Amino acid sequence: MRRLGFTAQMPARGVAERDGQAVTAWKEATWAEVNEPGRSAGAASASRTRRP
């Protein structure tokens, strides 16, 4: 892409309406649930021919 003249687009400035308190509250409540670790890779097998 760079050879064709394209570059990564970056915003020139930050968002004017950003609510820092709302972002912090979302990170503490929602992101903690989303970012929980899943099962370990060795816990189960998706293959029907091999037993875990």
JSON list of C-alpha atoms in Angstrom, two decimals:
[
{"chain": "A", "resi": 1, "resn": "MET", "atom": "CA", "xyz": [0.00, 0.00, 0.00]},
{"chain": "A", "resi": 2, "resn": "ARG", "atom": "CA", "xyz": [2.83, 2.37, 0.80]},
{"chain": "A", "resi": 3, "resn": "ARG", "atom": "CA", "xyz": [4.27, 1.94, -2.70]},
{"chain": "A", "resi": 4, "resn": "LEU", "atom": "CA", "xyz": [0.94, 3.12, -4.08]},
{"chain": "A", "resi": 5, "resn": "GLY", "atom": "CA", "xyz": [1.10, 6.30, -1.98]},
{"chain": "A", "resi": 6, "resn": "PHE", "atom": "CA", "xyz": [-1.28, 5.29, 0.80]},
{"chain": "A", "resi": 7, "resn": "THR", "atom": "CA", "xyz": [-0.41, 5.88, 4.45]},
{"chain": "A", "resi": 8, "resn": "ALA", "atom": "CA", "xyz": [-2.06, 5.08, 7.77]},
{"chain": "A", "resi": 9, "resn": "GLN", "atom": "CA", "xyz": [-4.58, 7.77, 8.62]},
{"chain": "A", "resi": 10, "resn": "MET", "atom": "CA", "xyz": [-4.23, 9.38, 12.03]},
{"chain": "A", "resi": 11, "resn": "PRO", "atom": "CA", "xyz": [-6.61, 11.97, 13.48]},
{"chain": "A", "resi": 12, "resn": "ALA", "atom": "CA", "xyz": [-5.17, 15.48, 13.67]},
{"chain": "A", "resi": 13, "resn": "ARG", "atom": "CA", "xyz": [-6.66, 16.15, 17.12]},
{"chain": "A", "resi": 14, "resn": "GLY", "atom": "CA", "xyz": [-8.69, 14.47, 19.85]},
{"chain": "A", "resi": 15, "resn": "VAL", "atom": "CA", "xyz": [-12.46, 14.28, 20.15]},
{"chain": "A", "resi": 16, "resn": "ALA", "atom": "CA", "xyz": [-14.11, 17.46, 21.45]},
{"chain": "A", "resi": 17, "resn": "GLU", "atom": "CA", "xyz": [-17.10, 15.74, 23.08]},
{"chain": "A", "resi": 18, "resn": "ARG", "atom": "CA", "xyz": [-15.19, 12.98, 24.87]},
{"chain": "A", "resi": 19, "resn": "ASP", "atom": "CA", "xyz": [-16.57, 12.21, 28.33]},
{"chain": "A", "resi": 20, "resn": "GLY", "atom": "CA", "xyz": [-13.65, 10.95, 30.40]},
{"chain": "A", "resi": 21, "resn": "GLN", "atom": "CA", "xyz": [-15.82, 9.88, 33.33]},
{"chain": "A", "resi": 22, "resn": "ALA", "atom": "CA", "xyz": [-18.07, 7.78, 31.09]},
{"chain": "A", "resi": 23, "resn": "VAL", "atom": "CA", "xyz": [-15.04, 6.11, 29.49]},
{"chain": "A", "resi": 24, "resn": "THR", "atom": "CA", "xyz": [-13.60, 5.29, 32.91]},
{"chain": "A", "resi": 25, "resn": "ALA", "atom": "CA", "xyz": [-16.92, 3.89, 34.15]},
{"chain": "A", "resi": 26, "resn": "TRP", "atom": "CA", "xyz": [-17.23, 1.72, 31.02]},
{"chain": "A", "resi": 27, "resn": "LYS", "atom": "CA", "xyz": [-13.70, 0.38, 31.43]},
{"chain": "A", "resi": 28, "resn": "GLU", "atom": "CA", "xyz": [-14.34, -0.58, 35.05]},
{"chain": "A", "resi": 29, "resn": "ALA", "atom": "CA", "xyz": [-17.75, -2.20, 34.46]},
{"chain": "A", "resi": 30, "resn": "THR", "atom": "CA", "xyz": [-17.95, -3.59, 30.93]},
{"chain": "A", "resi": 31, "resn": "TRP", "atom": "CA", "xyz": [-14.33, -4.10, 29.90]},
{"chain": "A", "resi": 32, "resn": "ALA", "atom": "CA", "xyz": [-13.62, -6.17, 33.01]},
{"chain": "A", "resi": 33, "resn": "GLU", "atom": "CA", "xyz": [-16.31, -8.67, 31.92]},
{"chain": "A", "resi": 34, "resn": "VAL", "atom": "CA", "xyz": [-15.21, -8.73, 28.29]},
{"chain": "A", "resi": 35, "resn": "ASN", "atom": "CA", "xyz": [-11.51, -9.12, 29.05]},
{"chain": "A", "resi": 36, "resn": "GLU", "atom": "CA", "xyz": [-11.83, -12.12, 31.40]},
{"chain": "A", "resi": 37, "resn": "PRO", "atom": "CA", "xyz": [-9.55, -15.01, 30.50]},
{"chain": "A", "resi": 38, "resn": "GLY", "atom": "CA", "xyz": [-11.22, -17.97, 28.81]},
{"chain": "A", "resi": 39, "resn": "ARG", "atom": "CA", "xyz": [-10.60, -21.64, 29.24]},
{"chain": "A", "resi": 40, "resn": "SER", "atom": "CA", "xyz": [-7.07, -22.92, 28.92]},
{"chain": "A", "resi": 41, "resn": "ALA", "atom": "CA", "xyz": [-6.07, -24.41, 25.57]},
{"chain": "A", "resi": 42, "resn": "GLY", "atom": "CA", "xyz": [-5.67, -27.89, 27.03]},
{"chain": "A", "resi": 43, "resn": "ALA", "atom": "CA", "xyz": [-9.03, -27.98, 28.81]},
{"chain": "A", "resi": 44, "resn": "ALA", "atom": "CA", "xyz": [-10.95, -29.50, 25.89]},
{"chain": "A", "resi": 45, "resn": "SER", "atom": "CA", "xyz": [-10.42, -30.65, 22.35]},
{"chain": "A", "resi": 46, "resn": "ALA", "atom": "CA", "xyz": [-12.54, -29.65, 19.36]},
{"chain": "A", "resi": 47, "resn": "SER", "atom": "CA", "xyz": [-11.50, -32.85, 17.60]},
{"chain": "A", "resi": 48, "resn": "ARG", "atom": "CA", "xyz": [-13.94, -35.77, 17.81]},
{"chain": "A", "resi": 49, "resn": "THR", "atom": "CA", "xyz": [-11.18, -38.31, 17.20]},
{"chain": "A", "resi": 50, "resn": "ARG", "atom": "CA", "xyz": [-8.91, -37.36, 20.12]},
{"chain": "A", "resi": 51, "resn": "ARG", "atom": "CA", "xyz": [-9.87, -37.36, 23.76]},
{"chain": "A", "resi": 52, "resn": "PRO", "atom": "CA", "xyz": [-8.90, -34.29, 25.84]}
]
